[in-house]
Amino acid sequence: MRKTDSEQVGGVILQYLREMGLETPLNEHRLIQAWDKVLGPAVSRYTKELRIYNQVLFVTVSSAALRNELMMRRTELVARLNAQAGAQVITQIVLR
C-alpha cells in the first residue's frame, strides 16, 4: 500500500509556521543571529542592541567611526543579511 499524497516534512513545517503566524518572527531571529556571521566578532563587540520593527533593523553602535562605516555600506548589509536569513526580512538599517 503506497500513499501518493505525501509531502515533505520541511514543507509541512513551513505551512504550519505560516498558519500560526510564526514565520516572520523566526526569520527575524535568523537575521539577528546572522549579524555576527556577516559582520564578524570585531563589529559585534561594538553593537549593543539589534531589533527589527516594520522591516527596519535598528542597531545601536557604540563607536562613531564604525557607525559611519556601516552607514556607507547599508545597502550591501541589507542584501547580505537577508541572504543569510534566507528571506526578505528587512528593507533598511537604522544606525544609532
PDB file of C-alpha atoms in Angstrom, residues 17-85:
ATOM      1  CA  LEU A  17       4.611  28.269  10.812  1.00  0.00           C
ATOM      2  CA  ARG A  18       2.736  30.454   8.320  1.00  0.00           C
ATOM      3  CA  GLU A  19      -0.660  29.415   9.662  1.00  0.00           C
ATOM      4  CA  MET A  20       0.388  30.096  13.242  1.00  0.00           C
ATOM      5  CA  GLY A  21       1.974  33.466  12.369  1.00  0.00           C
ATOM      6  CA  LEU A  22       5.446  32.321  13.407  1.00  0.00           C
ATOM      7  CA  GLU A  23       7.294  32.567  10.102  1.00  0.00           C
ATOM      8  CA  THR A  24       8.104  36.294  10.401  1.00  0.00           C
ATOM      9  CA  PRO A  25       9.421  36.115  13.993  1.00  0.00           C
ATOM     10  CA  LEU A  26      11.518  33.089  13.048  1.00  0.00           C
ATOM     11  CA  ASN A  27      13.020  34.914  10.062  1.00  0.00           C
ATOM     12  CA  GLU A  28      13.703  37.983  12.230  1.00  0.00           C
ATOM     13  CA  HIS A  29      15.512  35.808  14.753  1.00  0.00           C
ATOM     14  CA  ARG A  30      17.584  34.230  11.969  1.00  0.00           C
ATOM     15  CA  LEU A  31      18.560  37.671  10.673  1.00  0.00           C
ATOM     16  CA  ILE A  32      19.639  38.922  14.097  1.00  0.00           C
ATOM     17  CA  GLN A  33      21.705  35.755  14.571  1.00  0.00           C
ATOM     18  CA  ALA A  34      23.241  36.329  11.130  1.00  0.00           C
ATOM     19  CA  TRP A  35      24.597  39.751  12.210  1.00  0.00           C
ATOM     20  CA  ASP A  36      27.611  38.132  13.913  1.00  0.00           C
ATOM     21  CA  LYS A  37      28.294  35.861  10.930  1.00  0.00           C
ATOM     22  CA  VAL A  38      28.020  38.589   8.304  1.00  0.00           C
ATOM     23  CA  LEU A  39      29.924  41.316  10.154  1.00  0.00           C
ATOM     24  CA  GLY A  40      32.227  39.283  12.355  1.00  0.00           C
ATOM     25  CA  PRO A  41      33.167  39.456  16.031  1.00  0.00           C
ATOM     26  CA  ALA A  42      35.077  42.755  15.740  1.00  0.00           C
ATOM     27  CA  VAL A  43      31.946  44.654  14.715  1.00  0.00           C
ATOM     28  CA  SER A  44      29.719  42.671  17.077  1.00  0.00           C
ATOM     29  CA  ARG A  45      31.749  43.941  20.019  1.00  0.00           C
ATOM     30  CA  TYR A  46      30.585  47.496  19.298  1.00  0.00           C
ATOM     31  CA  THR A  47      26.910  46.723  18.698  1.00  0.00           C
ATOM     32  CA  LYS A  48      24.732  46.825  21.779  1.00  0.00           C
ATOM     33  CA  GLU A  49      21.179  46.316  20.605  1.00  0.00           C
ATOM     34  CA  LEU A  50      19.601  44.812  17.498  1.00  0.00           C
ATOM     35  CA  ARG A  51      15.854  44.864  16.945  1.00  0.00           C
ATOM     36  CA  ILE A  52      13.517  44.731  13.980  1.00  0.00           C
ATOM     37  CA  TYR A  53      10.364  46.794  13.660  1.00  0.00           C
ATOM     38  CA  ASN A  54       8.328  47.068  10.424  1.00  0.00           C
ATOM     39  CA  GLN A  55      11.102  45.517   8.325  1.00  0.00           C
ATOM     40  CA  VAL A  56      13.656  48.016   9.625  1.00  0.00           C
ATOM     41  CA  LEU A  57      16.696  46.798  11.570  1.00  0.00           C
ATOM     42  CA  PHE A  58      17.630  49.208  14.370  1.00  0.00           C
ATOM     43  CA  VAL A  59      21.230  48.850  15.537  1.00  0.00           C
ATOM     44  CA  THR A  60      22.873  50.681  18.442  1.00  0.00           C
ATOM     45  CA  VAL A  61      26.584  51.141  17.767  1.00  0.00           C
ATOM     46  CA  SER A  62      28.973  52.439  20.444  1.00  0.00           C
ATOM     47  CA  SER A  63      31.688  53.614  18.027  1.00  0.00           C
ATOM     48  CA  ALA A  64      31.083  56.693  15.874  1.00  0.00           C
ATOM     49  CA  ALA A  65      33.714  55.645  13.342  1.00  0.00           C
ATOM     50  CA  LEU A  66      32.156  52.206  12.956  1.00  0.00           C
ATOM     51  CA  ARG A  67      28.685  53.737  12.680  1.00  0.00           C
ATOM     52  CA  ASN A  68      29.860  55.906   9.762  1.00  0.00           C
ATOM     53  CA  GLU A  69      31.465  52.904   8.042  1.00  0.00           C
ATOM     54  CA  LEU A  70      28.295  50.849   8.413  1.00  0.00           C
ATOM     55  CA  MET A  71      26.139  53.733   7.163  1.00  0.00           C
ATOM     56  CA  MET A  72      28.084  53.784   3.908  1.00  0.00           C
ATOM     57  CA  ARG A  73      27.541  50.015   3.479  1.00  0.00           C
ATOM     58  CA  ARG A  74      23.854  49.848   4.491  1.00  0.00           C
ATOM     59  CA  THR A  75      22.519  48.677   1.126  1.00  0.00           C
ATOM     60  CA  GLU A  76      25.107  45.908   0.911  1.00  0.00           C
ATOM     61  CA  LEU A  77      24.434  44.862   4.511  1.00  0.00           C
ATOM     62  CA  VAL A  78      20.676  44.617   3.914  1.00  0.00           C
ATOM     63  CA  ALA A  79      21.269  42.291   0.970  1.00  0.00           C
ATOM     64  CA  ARG A  80      23.820  40.147   2.798  1.00  0.00           C
ATOM     65  CA  LEU A  81      21.742  39.830   5.978  1.00  0.00           C
ATOM     66  CA  ASN A  82      18.589  38.911   4.029  1.00  0.00           C
ATOM     67  CA  ALA A  83      20.546  36.331   2.036  1.00  0.00           C
ATOM     68  CA  GLN A  84      21.948  34.802   5.232  1.00  0.00           C
ATOM     69  CA  ALA A  85      18.461  34.679   6.798  1.00  0.00           C
TER      70      ALA A  85
END
